[in-house]
XYZ file of C-alpha atoms in Angstrom:
723
model
C 0.000 0.000 0.000
C 1.525 3.342 -1.005
C 1.846 6.418 1.166
C -1.229 8.107 -0.257
C -3.379 5.096 0.553
C -1.950 4.938 4.062
C -2.695 8.625 4.602
C -6.301 8.304 3.489
C -6.687 5.078 5.442
C -5.731 6.976 8.606
C -8.263 9.692 7.805
C -10.965 7.085 7.194
C -10.077 5.634 10.599
C -10.709 9.026 12.178
C -14.016 9.450 10.342
C -15.406 6.479 12.242
C -16.007 8.969 15.046
C -18.906 11.375 14.520
C -16.819 14.255 15.891
C -14.389 14.046 12.974
C -17.247 13.741 10.484
C -18.740 16.989 11.784
C -15.271 18.543 11.787
C -14.766 17.624 8.126
C -18.025 19.286 7.122
C -17.112 22.363 9.175
C -13.790 22.577 7.339
C -15.541 22.289 3.977
C -18.051 24.944 5.008
C -15.323 27.325 6.187
C -13.416 26.724 2.961
C -16.496 27.588 0.863
C -17.260 30.608 3.085
C -13.721 31.912 2.664
C -13.878 31.612 -1.128
C -17.239 33.373 -1.398
C -16.617 36.000 1.311
C -15.389 38.647 -1.117
C -18.376 38.063 -3.388
C -20.879 39.101 -0.701
C -18.772 41.739 1.062
C -20.610 45.104 0.899
C -18.917 47.405 -1.566
C -17.663 50.782 -0.330
C -17.611 53.467 -3.009
C -16.040 56.905 -2.986
C -18.174 59.405 -4.905
C -18.594 63.156 -4.675
C -21.300 65.316 -6.149
C -20.392 66.944 -9.500
C -17.158 64.947 -9.749
C -16.340 62.029 -12.102
C -16.858 58.525 -10.661
C -13.695 56.562 -10.026
C -15.294 53.247 -10.977
C -18.351 51.713 -12.612
C -21.015 51.141 -9.961
C -23.819 48.624 -10.317
C -26.838 48.384 -8.062
C -26.589 45.555 -5.526
C -30.354 45.291 -5.161
C -33.592 46.277 -6.836
C -35.088 49.464 -5.326
C -37.916 51.745 -6.398
C -36.993 55.235 -7.520
C -39.936 57.005 -5.866
C -38.905 60.437 -7.105
C -38.893 59.414 -10.766
C -42.018 57.374 -10.276
C -43.883 60.443 -8.970
C -42.522 62.513 -11.835
C -43.792 59.945 -14.302
C -47.204 59.912 -12.629
C -47.481 63.706 -12.809
C -46.493 63.691 -16.467
C -49.009 60.975 -17.303
C -51.724 62.813 -15.348
C -51.094 65.992 -17.326
C -51.365 64.111 -20.584
C -54.891 62.918 -19.782
C -57.351 65.132 -21.708
C -60.337 66.694 -19.947
C -63.498 64.641 -20.261
C -66.570 66.478 -21.678
C -70.056 64.995 -21.416
C -72.760 65.461 -24.067
C -76.116 66.525 -22.571
C -78.506 64.799 -24.962
C -81.555 66.078 -23.112
C -80.686 69.665 -24.147
C -81.616 68.910 -27.754
C -84.990 67.490 -26.719
C -85.701 70.433 -24.439
C -84.968 72.969 -27.168
C -87.030 71.057 -29.721
C -89.923 70.952 -27.260
C -89.540 74.701 -26.616
C -89.596 75.597 -30.332
C -92.577 73.291 -30.823
C -94.409 74.969 -27.929
C -93.777 78.468 -29.310
C -95.145 77.559 -32.725
C -98.121 75.716 -31.216
C -98.906 78.716 -29.056
C -98.773 80.999 -32.118
C -101.138 78.681 -33.971
C -103.563 78.729 -31.027
C -103.475 82.543 -30.860
C -104.190 82.780 -34.574
C -107.147 80.414 -34.231
C -108.532 82.334 -31.283
C -108.323 85.667 -33.104
C -109.527 84.411 -36.481
C -112.370 86.775 -37.857
C -114.032 83.912 -39.703
C -114.563 82.181 -36.402
C -116.332 85.277 -35.105
C -118.782 85.165 -37.989
C -119.609 81.561 -37.297
C -120.353 82.384 -33.714
C -122.818 85.293 -34.440
C -126.111 84.841 -32.729
C -124.591 83.296 -29.715
C -124.937 84.924 -26.391
C -122.081 86.659 -24.673
C -120.175 86.997 -27.917
C -116.714 88.516 -27.350
C -115.353 91.381 -29.308
C -113.048 90.176 -32.102
C -109.333 90.882 -31.685
C -107.923 92.320 -34.795
C -104.745 94.229 -33.942
C -101.312 92.516 -34.148
C -100.243 94.083 -30.857
C -103.117 92.400 -29.103
C -102.193 89.066 -30.661
C -98.556 89.441 -29.585
C -99.702 90.211 -26.075
C -101.897 87.096 -25.971
C -99.004 84.976 -27.345
C -96.607 86.240 -24.686
C -99.112 85.375 -21.996
C -98.976 81.750 -23.160
C -95.174 81.660 -22.825
C -92.850 82.078 -19.841
C -91.123 85.294 -18.942
C -87.713 83.756 -19.659
C -88.809 82.851 -23.186
C -90.309 86.287 -23.736
C -87.049 87.936 -22.661
C -84.937 85.855 -25.042
C -87.146 86.346 -28.125
C -87.465 89.654 -29.965
C -90.889 91.235 -30.475
C -90.389 91.113 -34.239
C -90.383 87.337 -33.981
C -93.682 87.332 -32.106
C -95.116 89.757 -34.612
C -94.110 87.521 -37.533
C -95.635 84.524 -35.808
C -99.033 86.143 -35.219
C -99.131 87.582 -38.731
C -98.481 84.247 -40.441
C -101.275 81.908 -41.385
C -101.554 78.389 -40.020
C -99.950 76.677 -43.013
C -96.883 78.897 -42.865
C -96.565 78.292 -39.146
C -96.730 74.514 -39.654
C -94.057 74.642 -42.341
C -91.828 76.902 -40.256
C -92.384 74.755 -37.172
C -91.377 71.490 -38.895
C -88.323 73.022 -40.571
C -87.124 74.784 -37.431
C -87.568 71.710 -35.206
C -85.716 69.523 -37.723
C -82.830 71.970 -38.076
C -82.501 72.487 -34.308
C -82.641 68.750 -33.642
C -79.948 68.047 -36.264
C -77.581 70.683 -34.963
C -78.161 70.014 -31.246
C -77.603 66.268 -31.727
C -73.921 66.929 -32.434
C -71.390 67.975 -29.788
C -71.342 71.760 -29.274
C -68.670 73.158 -27.026
C -68.731 76.726 -25.759
C -66.369 77.792 -28.514
C -68.517 76.095 -31.170
C -71.887 77.726 -30.321
C -71.622 80.522 -32.881
C -70.682 78.124 -35.661
C -73.597 75.895 -34.690
C -75.971 78.856 -34.928
C -74.697 79.635 -38.403
C -75.172 76.023 -39.361
C -78.804 75.970 -38.227
C -79.507 79.164 -40.203
C -77.978 77.516 -43.260
C -80.305 74.539 -42.889
C -83.331 76.858 -42.697
C -82.292 78.776 -45.824
C -84.280 76.471 -48.078
C -87.727 77.102 -46.522
C -90.355 78.354 -48.968
C -92.058 80.904 -46.706
C -92.168 84.678 -46.603
C -89.115 86.566 -45.509
C -90.565 87.777 -42.194
C -91.467 84.254 -41.191
C -88.081 82.990 -42.317
C -86.324 85.624 -40.194
C -88.493 84.639 -37.237
C -87.607 80.955 -37.718
C -83.924 81.816 -37.955
C -84.102 83.863 -34.785
C -85.919 81.091 -32.891
C -83.460 78.466 -34.153
C -80.450 80.585 -33.161
C -81.975 81.086 -29.722
C -82.403 77.307 -29.350
C -78.779 76.524 -30.181
C -76.739 76.406 -26.964
C -73.676 74.577 -25.583
C -74.472 70.896 -24.949
C -70.991 69.585 -24.046
C -69.697 70.333 -20.531
C -66.533 69.509 -18.583
C -67.059 66.406 -16.412
C -64.835 66.797 -13.380
C -65.602 63.374 -11.877
C -64.887 61.440 -15.069
C -61.784 63.486 -15.715
C -60.454 62.664 -12.255
C -61.335 58.986 -12.780
C -59.405 58.854 -16.054
C -56.422 60.542 -14.458
C -56.542 58.139 -11.525
C -56.563 55.131 -13.858
C -53.685 56.577 -15.883
C -51.657 57.156 -12.729
C -52.396 53.656 -11.448
C -51.195 52.157 -14.753
C -47.768 53.700 -14.281
C -45.255 50.971 -13.352
C -42.925 51.946 -10.514
C -39.559 53.012 -11.883
C -36.913 50.768 -10.336
C -33.173 50.640 -10.161
C -32.645 46.981 -11.037
C -30.143 44.668 -9.409
C -26.971 44.709 -11.476
C -28.006 47.872 -13.340
C -25.182 50.342 -13.977
C -25.890 53.504 -11.980
C -22.781 55.357 -13.005
C -19.911 54.404 -15.283
C -16.264 55.078 -14.686
C -15.339 58.750 -15.324
C -19.018 59.718 -15.671
C -20.022 62.934 -13.867
C -22.000 62.308 -10.702
C -24.893 64.769 -11.051
C -27.740 65.182 -8.588
C -29.836 62.480 -10.227
C -26.994 59.926 -10.145
C -26.176 60.930 -6.570
C -29.791 60.386 -5.561
C -29.813 56.921 -7.186
C -26.596 55.976 -5.386
C -28.193 57.024 -2.137
C -31.306 54.974 -2.876
C -29.172 51.906 -3.672
C -27.421 52.270 -0.313
C -23.938 53.141 -1.563
C -23.772 56.390 0.380
C -24.789 54.855 3.675
C -22.103 54.998 6.329
C -23.650 52.183 8.354
C -22.048 48.732 8.016
C -24.250 45.663 7.576
C -23.710 42.020 8.438
C -26.727 40.647 6.597
C -24.759 39.450 3.516
C -22.411 37.469 5.761
C -25.315 35.962 7.688
C -27.064 35.071 4.425
C -23.975 33.327 3.069
C -23.515 31.456 6.343
C -27.128 30.254 6.314
C -26.814 29.159 2.689
C -23.699 27.106 3.425
C -25.233 25.624 6.585
C -28.307 24.526 4.631
C -26.344 22.849 1.843
C -23.776 21.113 4.002
C -26.399 20.192 6.578
C -28.250 18.308 3.852
C -25.071 16.507 2.756
C -24.150 15.634 6.342
C -27.571 14.056 6.803
C -27.197 12.132 3.540
C -23.761 10.742 4.376
C -24.736 9.947 7.959
C -28.013 8.165 7.392
C -28.366 7.245 3.714
C -25.174 5.226 3.175
C -25.083 2.004 5.154
C -21.719 0.434 4.279
C -19.145 2.009 6.553
C -16.017 1.627 4.421
C -17.888 2.753 1.348
C -19.348 5.708 3.262
C -15.991 7.074 4.379
C -14.463 6.521 0.940
C -17.330 8.425 -0.660
C -17.146 11.201 1.922
C -13.422 11.765 1.387
C -13.639 11.616 -2.412
C -16.623 13.960 -2.419
C -14.758 16.410 -0.174
C -11.581 16.393 -2.267
C -13.436 16.866 -5.552
C -15.465 19.685 -3.989
C -12.340 21.481 -2.729
C -10.597 21.074 -6.078
C -13.625 22.304 -8.051
C -14.261 25.299 -5.796
C -10.609 26.347 -5.942
C -10.684 26.101 -9.759
C -13.934 28.056 -9.873
C -12.552 30.879 -7.741
C -9.357 31.034 -9.805
C -11.302 31.311 -13.064
C -13.591 34.004 -11.608
C -10.635 36.094 -10.402
C -8.963 35.853 -13.818
C -12.235 36.809 -15.514
C -12.531 39.895 -13.291
C -8.931 40.931 -13.901
C -9.297 40.665 -17.669
C -12.844 42.061 -17.580
C -14.097 39.304 -19.891
C -16.465 36.353 -19.907
C -13.657 33.944 -19.186
C -15.899 32.165 -16.650
C -17.417 30.059 -19.441
C -14.135 28.167 -19.696
C -14.618 26.805 -16.163
C -14.489 22.959 -16.395
C -17.649 22.451 -14.373
C -18.301 18.978 -15.742
C -15.023 17.697 -14.282
C -16.538 17.215 -10.826
C -19.587 15.428 -12.234
C -17.430 13.109 -14.353
C -15.085 12.251 -11.462
C -17.914 11.528 -9.023
C -19.848 9.606 -11.685
C -16.866 7.352 -12.474
C -15.531 6.985 -8.924
C -18.791 6.867 -6.955
C -22.330 6.971 -8.363
C -24.912 9.013 -10.252
C -26.736 10.257 -7.166
C -23.659 11.894 -5.672
C -22.610 13.234 -9.078
C -25.943 15.035 -9.494
C -25.720 16.365 -5.932
C -22.218 17.663 -6.536
C -23.097 19.502 -9.736
C -26.164 21.138 -8.159
C -24.017 22.278 -5.230
C -21.344 23.717 -7.535
C -23.957 25.411 -9.706
C -25.516 27.058 -6.641
C -22.153 28.322 -5.381
C -21.201 29.350 -8.916
C -24.019 31.918 -8.989
C -22.240 33.674 -6.115
C -18.596 33.209 -7.129
C -19.198 34.383 -10.706
C -21.182 37.487 -9.691
C -18.357 39.788 -10.716
C -17.609 40.731 -7.110
C -20.834 42.717 -7.036
C -22.477 41.965 -3.673
C -26.085 40.918 -3.924
C -25.726 39.890 -7.554
C -26.317 36.262 -8.441
C -25.186 35.114 -11.871
C -27.969 32.607 -12.512
C -26.930 32.123 -16.134
C -23.531 30.834 -14.979
C -25.193 28.593 -12.399
C -27.403 27.097 -15.099
C -24.357 26.648 -17.350
C -22.536 24.627 -14.670
C -25.572 22.501 -13.759
C -26.601 21.856 -17.357
C -23.060 20.902 -18.401
C -22.610 18.601 -15.418
C -25.912 16.814 -15.962
C -25.077 16.369 -19.646
C -21.738 14.795 -18.658
C -23.489 12.361 -16.310
C -25.939 11.343 -19.037
C -23.171 10.905 -21.625
C -21.094 8.746 -19.289
C -24.150 6.593 -18.561
C -24.018 5.200 -22.079
C -22.265 1.851 -22.554
C -18.463 2.039 -22.857
C -18.414 5.822 -22.488
C -16.653 5.565 -19.158
C -13.629 4.349 -21.082
C -13.938 7.187 -23.596
C -13.803 10.242 -21.366
C -12.107 12.355 -24.031
C -14.869 11.595 -26.543
C -17.381 12.480 -23.849
C -15.491 15.753 -23.364
C -15.780 16.566 -27.062
C -19.519 15.944 -26.939
C -19.642 18.125 -23.852
C -17.968 20.916 -25.814
C -20.740 20.858 -28.411
C -23.421 20.818 -25.727
C -21.741 23.673 -23.827
C -21.494 25.725 -27.012
C -25.180 25.166 -27.803
C -26.166 26.134 -24.266
C -24.042 29.304 -24.251
C -25.516 30.426 -27.570
C -29.017 29.684 -26.304
C -28.379 32.021 -23.345
C -26.960 34.701 -25.634
C -29.916 34.518 -28.017
C -32.475 34.506 -25.193
C -30.916 37.669 -23.747
C -30.940 39.146 -27.271
C -27.359 40.312 -26.931
C -25.734 42.057 -29.865
C -22.254 40.649 -30.271
C -19.547 40.807 -32.900
C -18.268 37.764 -34.765
C -15.131 37.771 -32.635
C -17.229 37.680 -29.466
C -19.204 34.722 -30.767
C -15.933 32.951 -31.550
C -14.686 33.769 -28.073
C -17.774 32.226 -26.454
C -17.490 29.143 -28.664
C -13.806 28.716 -27.773
C -14.573 29.052 -24.047
C -17.321 26.426 -24.254
C -15.051 24.010 -26.128
C -12.281 24.649 -23.617
C -14.656 23.844 -20.774
C -15.691 20.476 -22.248
C -12.240 19.346 -23.323
C -10.686 20.702 -20.130
C -13.165 18.738 -18.018
C -12.270 15.526 -19.843
C -8.503 16.102 -19.666
C -8.600 16.956 -15.961
C -10.800 13.926 -15.282
C -8.383 11.602 -17.065
C -5.443 13.184 -15.272
C -6.954 13.029 -11.781
C -8.514 9.564 -11.950
C -5.237 7.655 -11.371
C -4.535 9.672 -8.221
C -7.953 8.929 -6.764
C -7.719 5.277 -7.745
C -4.281 4.957 -6.167
C -5.158 6.948 -3.083
C -8.422 5.201 -2.301
C -7.857 1.835 -3.900
C -10.858 2.386 -6.130
C -11.556 0.014 -8.945
C -12.909 2.315 -11.594
C -14.289 1.341 -14.963
C -11.173 2.652 -16.671
C -9.005 0.487 -14.415
C -11.171 -2.547 -15.172
C -10.836 -1.960 -18.906
C -7.093 -1.642 -18.478
C -7.032 -4.986 -16.611
C -9.108 -6.637 -19.342
C -6.406 -6.001 -21.941
C -5.248 -9.435 -23.221
C -1.677 -8.145 -23.175
C -1.726 -7.814 -19.401
C 1.154 -9.964 -18.028
C -1.114 -12.156 -15.884
C -3.578 -12.812 -18.696
C -0.730 -13.697 -21.030
C 0.604 -16.012 -18.320
C -2.744 -17.848 -18.196
C -2.957 -18.035 -21.982
C 0.554 -19.450 -22.382
C 0.810 -21.703 -19.348
C -2.815 -22.814 -18.982
C -4.642 -22.328 -22.311
C -7.550 -24.517 -21.229
C -8.016 -22.400 -18.106
C -7.854 -19.253 -20.242
C -10.635 -20.530 -22.511
C -12.675 -21.564 -19.485
C -12.193 -18.096 -17.920
C -13.379 -16.354 -21.075
C -16.502 -18.539 -21.167
C -17.208 -17.823 -17.498
C -16.697 -14.105 -18.150
C -19.329 -14.108 -20.904
C -21.812 -15.943 -18.712
C -21.177 -13.879 -15.565
C -21.260 -10.503 -17.305
C -24.687 -11.150 -18.871
C -26.092 -12.470 -15.595
C -24.757 -9.545 -13.536
C -26.114 -6.981 -15.949
C -29.485 -8.749 -15.816
C -29.714 -8.154 -12.040
C -28.240 -4.649 -12.183
C -24.791 -5.516 -10.825
C -21.413 -4.512 -12.251
C -21.101 -6.598 -15.394
C -17.682 -5.210 -16.247
C -16.324 -6.196 -12.829
C -17.759 -9.683 -13.282
C -16.113 -10.049 -16.700
C -12.676 -8.872 -15.582
C -12.886 -10.829 -12.329
C -13.694 -13.970 -14.305
C -10.552 -13.497 -16.395
C -8.419 -13.689 -13.253
C -10.484 -15.969 -11.013
C -8.400 -19.099 -11.817
C -4.972 -17.435 -12.034
C -3.813 -19.771 -9.256
C -4.062 -22.746 -11.609
C -0.990 -21.488 -13.469
C 1.184 -22.859 -10.634
C 0.175 -26.466 -11.456
C -1.781 -26.195 -14.738
C -1.674 -29.896 -15.644
C -3.456 -30.911 -12.460
C -6.635 -29.336 -13.813
C -8.603 -31.261 -16.393
C -9.151 -28.403 -18.859
C -5.380 -28.208 -19.395
C -4.852 -31.951 -19.862
C -4.566 -32.342 -23.619
C -4.947 -36.128 -24.124
C -2.651 -36.643 -21.171
C -2.965 -38.979 -18.253
C -4.771 -37.432 -15.325
C -2.130 -37.150 -12.524
C -4.853 -37.363 -9.880
C -5.376 -40.982 -10.783
C -2.004 -41.732 -9.141
C -2.396 -39.406 -6.148
C -4.039 -39.843 -2.804
C -7.299 -37.917 -2.313
C -5.661 -35.732 0.345
C -2.919 -34.649 -2.054
C -5.346 -33.952 -4.873
C -7.504 -32.003 -2.453
C -4.612 -29.785 -1.414
C -3.623 -29.085 -5.015
C -7.150 -28.201 -6.118
C -7.956 -26.066 -3.067
C -4.613 -24.287 -3.322
C -5.492 -22.601 -6.602
C -7.858 -20.174 -4.851
C -5.295 -19.251 -2.200
C -2.433 -19.129 -4.703
C -4.518 -16.959 -7.003
C -5.140 -14.399 -4.262
C -1.431 -14.233 -3.411
C -0.385 -13.843 -7.058
C -2.894 -11.053 -7.622
C -1.773 -9.204 -4.501
C 1.867 -9.461 -5.528
C 0.965 -7.781 -8.846
C -1.007 -5.046 -6.999
C -4.285 -6.099 -8.604
C -7.301 -4.333 -6.991
C -8.867 -5.916 -3.931
C -12.178 -6.676 -5.681
C -10.409 -8.937 -8.194
C -8.469 -10.626 -5.384
C -11.728 -11.268 -3.514
C -13.223 -12.896 -6.602
C -10.239 -15.256 -6.920
C -10.424 -16.238 -3.237
C -14.201 -16.335 -2.794
C -15.575 -17.763 -6.048
C -15.615 -21.322 -4.591
C -16.665 -20.131 -1.147
C -16.597 -23.116 1.230
C -17.965 -25.624 -1.270
C -17.174 -29.334 -0.992
C -14.767 -31.168 -3.311
C -17.280 -33.965 -3.741
C -15.263 -36.206 -6.065
C -12.203 -36.411 -3.838
C -14.277 -36.488 -0.657
C -16.202 -39.564 -1.819
C -12.962 -41.124 -3.044
C -11.408 -40.622 0.392
C -14.591 -41.820 2.071
C -14.310 -45.127 0.252
C -10.762 -45.524 1.557
C -11.510 -44.337 5.076
C -14.983 -44.074 6.614
C -13.710 -41.651 9.235
C -12.952 -38.957 6.644
C -14.276 -35.586 7.822
C -16.241 -33.603 5.245
C -14.914 -30.232 6.453
C -11.397 -31.262 5.427
C -12.507 -31.385 1.802
C -14.072 -27.949 1.678
C -12.486 -24.806 0.254
C -11.260 -22.456 3.007
C -13.437 -19.600 1.748
C -14.443 -16.996 2.596
C -17.914 -17.196 1.143
C -19.072 -14.691 -1.463
C -19.467 -11.158 -0.095
C -20.588 -9.492 -3.334
C -23.256 -10.379 -5.877
C -20.634 -10.437 -8.611
C -18.647 -13.114 -6.731
C -21.772 -15.213 -6.212
C -22.656 -15.043 -9.899
C -19.093 -15.881 -10.988
C -19.092 -18.896 -8.660
C -22.316 -20.194 -10.205
C -21.102 -19.498 -13.762
C -17.797 -21.252 -13.021
C -19.515 -24.451 -11.912
C -22.177 -24.322 -14.610
C -19.705 -23.829 -17.469
C -17.536 -26.740 -16.377
C -20.535 -29.019 -15.827
C -22.238 -28.232 -19.138
C -18.968 -28.629 -21.044
C -18.641 -32.174 -19.667
C -22.121 -33.139 -20.906
C -22.252 -35.394 -23.972
C -25.310 -33.957 -25.706
C -26.507 -30.816 -23.856
C -30.097 -29.867 -24.572
C -32.005 -26.813 -23.273
C -33.894 -29.058 -20.851
C -30.729 -30.688 -19.530
C -28.971 -27.321 -19.231
C -31.857 -25.785 -17.284
C -32.031 -28.792 -14.971
C -28.275 -28.645 -14.343
C -28.238 -24.864 -13.656
C -31.180 -25.208 -11.257
C -29.431 -28.043 -9.431
C -26.168 -26.096 -9.016
C -27.943 -22.961 -7.726
C -30.123 -24.962 -5.302
C -27.104 -26.907 -4.095
C -25.255 -23.663 -3.284
C -28.306 -22.210 -1.553
C -28.731 -25.312 0.623
C -24.992 -25.311 1.340
C -25.261 -21.718 2.655
C -22.848 -20.263 0.116
C -24.920 -17.086 -0.271
C -25.542 -16.437 3.418
C -22.996 -13.605 3.544
C -24.107 -12.044 0.252
C -27.101 -9.739 -0.285
C -28.281 -11.522 -3.428
C -32.010 -12.330 -3.371
C -33.973 -15.365 -4.527
C -35.551 -13.268 -7.267
C -32.108 -12.225 -8.503
C -30.954 -15.852 -8.443
C -33.943 -16.715 -10.604
C -32.904 -13.997 -13.074
C -29.327 -15.295 -12.993
C -30.583 -18.803 -13.788
C -32.604 -17.529 -16.752
C -29.656 -15.503 -18.077
C -27.217 -18.427 -17.749
C -29.597 -20.785 -19.545
C -30.014 -18.335 -22.427
C -26.253 -17.846 -22.775
C -25.480 -21.584 -22.540
C -28.146 -22.469 -25.082
C -26.542 -19.978 -27.452
C -23.090 -21.498 -26.894
C -24.029 -25.199 -26.909
C -26.766 -25.076 -29.548
C -27.353 -28.185 -31.635
C -25.338 -28.407 -34.876
C -25.807 -30.222 -38.185
C -24.270 -33.688 -38.069
C -21.956 -33.896 -41.089
C -21.189 -37.309 -42.705
C -17.834 -38.974 -42.135
C -15.065 -38.138 -44.704
C -15.216 -41.565 -46.492
C -18.969 -41.402 -46.927
C -18.723 -37.797 -48.072
C -16.159 -38.768 -50.773
C -18.324 -41.598 -51.947
C -21.295 -39.250 -52.358
C -19.179 -36.834 -54.337
C -18.120 -39.595 -56.745
C -21.692 -40.664 -57.215
């Protein structure tokens, strides 16, 4: 074990105690707080009225500019036109008045008609006939009100009493029509005179005598009055609605209040005061907010690691790896943000955010990878805020989260764990698409060079994430003894010294191992276990046979079986030794522990039945326990499956004519025998999973040992050809 492994082993030993677990999370929290402290620290600015600003100042919060809002409301209120209401009843009243005047004149004329007096001769109490126009005018005025009499000239009354009934009817109809037409339209105070002219024009076509026409004109002009009046209530209502529709004018968070070297006038000074830049009071709220945010996030992770992960060794490994990747990612993030601020550019898009997701995905699991990328994205909104307190760069947070999730999805595809660089190239394309989507959504106007810059940053982020992942993986694997997918693929290379040793020294064992690998991988993938681990473990599970290859039947090429000449005890020791020898050989070559466990545990504590029964025949006192493998029994599902596949492959290969029915019966027997023998008691494999394993093994074996066409013997074949 190297020094790095020893160091981390000591730390894992400390993490057994809850005190050190809490201490680790406190250290991580303090580390994150220290990195983000400057991003929430209230900014102190030096500005003086009517002097140029020394720096560009952005608002740290959104505040309402009440002064400008009130100004806007006053301006909008002034723009609302006065509301005038049309009094429609005025037209009816004037029409009724004109009609009444003419009707009264007609009545007076009838009452003073001389012909009527002649018809009434001989009647008692006959009145004296009225014949003078003055008397008629007087009678007409008595029928009307004083107000009407004051507004109408005597010449009009005189013309009315002098006209006959037909003329009065014509004048009445024409005057009423003209007045009604004119009074139906809107007449403001300034339009009254024009309206009077208009009514006179409409009466100009009457075919009556001139005196009567003048009288009609005079009556019509008198009837035309203002019918549109200022409505104070409606005007106030319209102004109130207009004022209410005014949106408050705000100084938005992140908005530039004053640019560098811009003159600070009274309006700018007032906005700076509103935004709180001129306040001399210090505030601790940003620090408290950051502290609460960190406590919430790390409190959630502490709960997860304390109560959601059951395996102790695995828990502490995961906790340490998670912590190291977090520290590394946060330090990289802060470095990129500082460089971006110094160069005043969008360099933050080159941040390799997917690196953390890829490392956690490969080294640990998807759940922790997603958690890590969400945590980094949340902290990224603060770190990449341009050192403007209160600002949160949500676009950068989304960029980190989206890129990390894409990396997790890409690496979930088969064989992509071994192709991290290809995954990084795909990530570059996805990052570029996401950056451009943000740019287009914000409708930013950029030059071609700026677009190229963004594209280059996105590509750098994806490729950089892949390169860093590939570079850091060996250190994590060495430090924590982790068997990653990349390490497994490296071990599966046929040119590996141990695999070449098996192939050269024990070719039959090599072929057997490859067959077991095919069977075990399919079965493990069927139950959701690590198929790649099962395949690679199967390659090495019988490495111990290379010490005495010819004592194992698969390597005996038409040779005499040496066990026929040996005592059962000797044969037992040779056969059992291959598991122990295999473990020692793998350890000496620094092969990962999981592969060593497979070599030592794949037989568990099963019984060497053949040699046990052989010894039993020679000596009835033979103890069964002496003919069992030393174990230990399978601890992992992969080991259990490999053990079953190992026995099944050897048994089926020894069958003369394997059929699907015979294969299924044999597989069932081997699995039941191991269950009854307690070989799975220390493994968390379930009966349902064993059933799936059985089905998978039968399918694979039927594909390997399918029935073939029986070809004729060479002599018979030659005879048929001749015929």
